[in-house]
mmCIF file of C-alpha atoms in Angstrom:
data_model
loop_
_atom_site.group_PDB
_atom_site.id
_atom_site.type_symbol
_atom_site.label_atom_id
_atom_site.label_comp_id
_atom_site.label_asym_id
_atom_site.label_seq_id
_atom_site.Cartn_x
_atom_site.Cartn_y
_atom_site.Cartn_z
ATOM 1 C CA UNK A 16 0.935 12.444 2.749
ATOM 2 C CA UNK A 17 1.636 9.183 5.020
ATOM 3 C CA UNK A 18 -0.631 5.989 3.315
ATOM 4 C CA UNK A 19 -0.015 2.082 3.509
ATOM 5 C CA UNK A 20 -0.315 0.692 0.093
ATOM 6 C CA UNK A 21 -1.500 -2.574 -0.151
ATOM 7 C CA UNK A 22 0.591 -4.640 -2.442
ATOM 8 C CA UNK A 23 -1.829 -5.126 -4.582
ATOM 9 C CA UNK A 24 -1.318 -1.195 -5.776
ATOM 10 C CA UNK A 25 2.301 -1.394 -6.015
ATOM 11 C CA UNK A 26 1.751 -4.366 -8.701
ATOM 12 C CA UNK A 27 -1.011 -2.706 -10.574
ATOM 13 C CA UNK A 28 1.373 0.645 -10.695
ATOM 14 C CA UNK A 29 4.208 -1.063 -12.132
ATOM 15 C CA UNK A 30 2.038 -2.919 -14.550
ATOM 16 C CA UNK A 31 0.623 -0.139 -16.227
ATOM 17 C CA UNK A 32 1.746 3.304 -15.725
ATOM 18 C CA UNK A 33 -2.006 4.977 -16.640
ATOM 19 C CA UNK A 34 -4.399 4.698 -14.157
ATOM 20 C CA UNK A 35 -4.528 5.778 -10.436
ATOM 21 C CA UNK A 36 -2.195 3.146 -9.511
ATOM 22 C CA UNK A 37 0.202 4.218 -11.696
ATOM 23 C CA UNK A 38 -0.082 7.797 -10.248
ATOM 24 C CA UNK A 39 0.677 6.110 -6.787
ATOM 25 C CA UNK A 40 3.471 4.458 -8.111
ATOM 26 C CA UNK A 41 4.869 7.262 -9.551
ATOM 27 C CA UNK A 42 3.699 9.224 -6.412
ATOM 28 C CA UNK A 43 5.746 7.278 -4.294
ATOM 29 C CA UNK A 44 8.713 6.926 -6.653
ATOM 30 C CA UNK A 45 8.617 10.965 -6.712
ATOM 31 C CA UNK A 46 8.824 11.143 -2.699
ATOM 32 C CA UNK A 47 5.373 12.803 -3.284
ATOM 33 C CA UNK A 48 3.921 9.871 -0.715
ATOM 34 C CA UNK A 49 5.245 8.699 2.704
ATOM 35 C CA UNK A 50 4.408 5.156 2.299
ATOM 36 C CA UNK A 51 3.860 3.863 6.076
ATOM 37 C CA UNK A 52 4.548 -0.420 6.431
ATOM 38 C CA UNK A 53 5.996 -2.952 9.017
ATOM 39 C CA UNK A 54 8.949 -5.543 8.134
ATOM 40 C CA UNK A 55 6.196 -8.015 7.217
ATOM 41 C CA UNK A 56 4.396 -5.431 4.820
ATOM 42 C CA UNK A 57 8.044 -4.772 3.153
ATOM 43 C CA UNK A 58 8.932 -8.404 3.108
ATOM 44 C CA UNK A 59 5.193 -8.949 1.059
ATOM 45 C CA UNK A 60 6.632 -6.200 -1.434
ATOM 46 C CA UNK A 61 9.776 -7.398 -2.060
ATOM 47 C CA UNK A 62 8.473 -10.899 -2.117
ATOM 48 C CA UNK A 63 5.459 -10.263 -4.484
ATOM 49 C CA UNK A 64 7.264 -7.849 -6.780
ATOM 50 C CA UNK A 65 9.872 -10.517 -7.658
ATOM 51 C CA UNK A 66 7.686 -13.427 -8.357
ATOM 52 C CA UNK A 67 8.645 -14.310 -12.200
ATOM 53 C CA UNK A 68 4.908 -14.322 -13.529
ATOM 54 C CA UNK A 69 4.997 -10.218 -13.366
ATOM 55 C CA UNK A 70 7.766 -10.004 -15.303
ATOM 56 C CA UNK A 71 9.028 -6.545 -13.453
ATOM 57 C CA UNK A 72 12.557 -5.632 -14.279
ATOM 58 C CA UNK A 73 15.061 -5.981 -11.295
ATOM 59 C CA UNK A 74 15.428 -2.451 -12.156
ATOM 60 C CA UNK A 75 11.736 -1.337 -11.762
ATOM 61 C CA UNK A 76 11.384 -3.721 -8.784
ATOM 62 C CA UNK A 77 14.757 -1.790 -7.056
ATOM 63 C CA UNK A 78 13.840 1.686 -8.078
ATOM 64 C CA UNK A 79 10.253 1.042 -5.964
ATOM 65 C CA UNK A 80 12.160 -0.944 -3.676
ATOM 66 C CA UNK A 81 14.191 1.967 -2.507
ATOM 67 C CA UNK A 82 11.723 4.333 -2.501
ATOM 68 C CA UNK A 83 9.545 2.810 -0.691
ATOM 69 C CA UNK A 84 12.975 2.858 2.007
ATOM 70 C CA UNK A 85 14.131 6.239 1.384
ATOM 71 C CA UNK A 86 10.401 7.983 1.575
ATOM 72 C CA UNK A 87 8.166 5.405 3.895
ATOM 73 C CA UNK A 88 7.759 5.871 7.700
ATOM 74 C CA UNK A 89 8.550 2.267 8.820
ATOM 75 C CA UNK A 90 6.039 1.451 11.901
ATOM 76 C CA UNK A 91 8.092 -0.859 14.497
ATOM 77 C CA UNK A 92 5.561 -3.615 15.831
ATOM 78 C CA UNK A 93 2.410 -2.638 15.350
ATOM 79 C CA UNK A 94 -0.059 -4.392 17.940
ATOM 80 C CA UNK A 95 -1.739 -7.185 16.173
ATOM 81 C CA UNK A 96 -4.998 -6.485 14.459
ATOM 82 C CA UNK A 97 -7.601 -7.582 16.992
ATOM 83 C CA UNK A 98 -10.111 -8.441 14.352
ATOM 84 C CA UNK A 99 -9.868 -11.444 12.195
ATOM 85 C CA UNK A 100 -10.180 -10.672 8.129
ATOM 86 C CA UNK A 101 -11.207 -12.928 5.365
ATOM 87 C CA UNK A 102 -7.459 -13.359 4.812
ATOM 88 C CA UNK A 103 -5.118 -13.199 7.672
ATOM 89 C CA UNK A 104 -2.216 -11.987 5.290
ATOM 90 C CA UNK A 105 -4.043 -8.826 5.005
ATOM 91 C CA UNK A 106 -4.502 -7.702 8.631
ATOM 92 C CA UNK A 107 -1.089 -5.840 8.845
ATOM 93 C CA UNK A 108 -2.026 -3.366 6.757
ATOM 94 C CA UNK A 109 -4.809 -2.469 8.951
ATOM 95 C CA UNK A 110 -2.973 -2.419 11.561
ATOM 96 C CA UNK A 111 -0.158 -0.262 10.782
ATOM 97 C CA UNK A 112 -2.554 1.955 9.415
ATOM 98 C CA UNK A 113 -4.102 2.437 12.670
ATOM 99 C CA UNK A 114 -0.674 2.652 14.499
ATOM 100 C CA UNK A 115 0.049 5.261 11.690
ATOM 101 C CA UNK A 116 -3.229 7.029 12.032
ATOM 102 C CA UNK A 117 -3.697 6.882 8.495
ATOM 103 C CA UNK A 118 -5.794 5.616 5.768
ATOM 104 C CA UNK A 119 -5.051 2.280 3.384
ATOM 105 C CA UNK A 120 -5.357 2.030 -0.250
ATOM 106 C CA UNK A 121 -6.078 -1.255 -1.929
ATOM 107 C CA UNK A 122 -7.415 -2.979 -4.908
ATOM 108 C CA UNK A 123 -9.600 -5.064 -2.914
ATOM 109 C CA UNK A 124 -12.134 -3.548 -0.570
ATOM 110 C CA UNK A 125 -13.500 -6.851 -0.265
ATOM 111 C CA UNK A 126 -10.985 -8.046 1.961
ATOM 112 C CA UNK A 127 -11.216 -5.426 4.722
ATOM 113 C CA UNK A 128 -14.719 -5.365 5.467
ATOM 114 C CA UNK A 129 -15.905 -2.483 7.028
ATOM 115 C CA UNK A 130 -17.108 -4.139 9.834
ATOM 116 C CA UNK A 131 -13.502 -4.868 10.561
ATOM 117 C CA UNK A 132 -11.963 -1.277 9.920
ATOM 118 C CA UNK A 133 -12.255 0.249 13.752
ATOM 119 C CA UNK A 134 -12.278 3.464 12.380
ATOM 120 C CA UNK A 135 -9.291 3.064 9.728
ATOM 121 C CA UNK A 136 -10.438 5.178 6.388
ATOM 122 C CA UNK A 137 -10.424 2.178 3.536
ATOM 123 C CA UNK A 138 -9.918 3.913 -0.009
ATOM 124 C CA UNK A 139 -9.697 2.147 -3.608
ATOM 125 C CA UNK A 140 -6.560 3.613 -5.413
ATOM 126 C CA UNK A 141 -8.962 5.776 -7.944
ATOM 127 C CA UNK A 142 -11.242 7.289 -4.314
ATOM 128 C CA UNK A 143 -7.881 8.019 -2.988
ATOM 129 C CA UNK A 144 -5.986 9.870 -6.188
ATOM 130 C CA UNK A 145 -9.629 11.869 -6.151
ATOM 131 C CA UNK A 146 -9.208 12.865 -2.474
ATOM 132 C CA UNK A 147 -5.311 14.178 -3.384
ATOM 133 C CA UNK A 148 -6.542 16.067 -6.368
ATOM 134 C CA UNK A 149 -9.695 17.519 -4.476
ATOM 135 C CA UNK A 150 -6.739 18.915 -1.984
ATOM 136 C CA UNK A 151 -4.349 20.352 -4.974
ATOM 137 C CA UNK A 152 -5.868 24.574 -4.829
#
């Protein structure tokens, strides 16, 4: 299934394995996701994931890392989101997830209001590991 992950996921995943974003890291890690992003979205992870106060082990942080490569559907410029979010740093997740036509999982709905969506689904990690297990017959 193709999803953008906000960052925010990734980092809750790798800092405790229980918990739906665990099961999204380990999702991914599995190949069991298609992880869609932009170079700025993968420049955030690899960025964020290495900043010292997380404490993730290079080899947790490459393991994702390539992953994320090996199983994500990379979206080549994405047109700008047209609507402006609470924090501008956020608004290339929406808008690969439109150019993906998929939905976005993050850790803080606050940030994408849902006056800003145009359409884009909007999940927190635990709404979106019930929607894959609803699927499973």
């Amino acid at each position: 299934m193709r999803v953008v992950l906000d960052t925010n996921v990734l980092v809750a995943g790798l800092l405790s394995a229980s918990g739906p974003p665990g099961w999204i890291v380990e999702a991914a890690l599995a190949g069991e996701l298609e992880p869609a992003f932009d170079m700025a979205i993968r420049q955030e992870y690899a960025e964020v994931l290495r900043r010292p106060e997380f404490q993730f082990s290079p080899a947790q942080m490459e393991a994702l890392l390539v992953a994320l490569d090996q199983f994500g559907f990379h979206v080549v410029a994405p047109p700008p989101w047209p609507i402006a979010l609470p924090d501008p740093d956020d608004e290339p997740f929406l808008a690969v997830a439109a150019a993906a036509a998929t939905m976005l999982v993050t850790g803080n709905l606050r940030h994408f209001p849902v006056s800003s969506r145009r359409g884009v689904i909007v999940l927190t990690p635990r709404e979106f590991v019930n929607r894959i297990k609803a699927q499973k017959p």
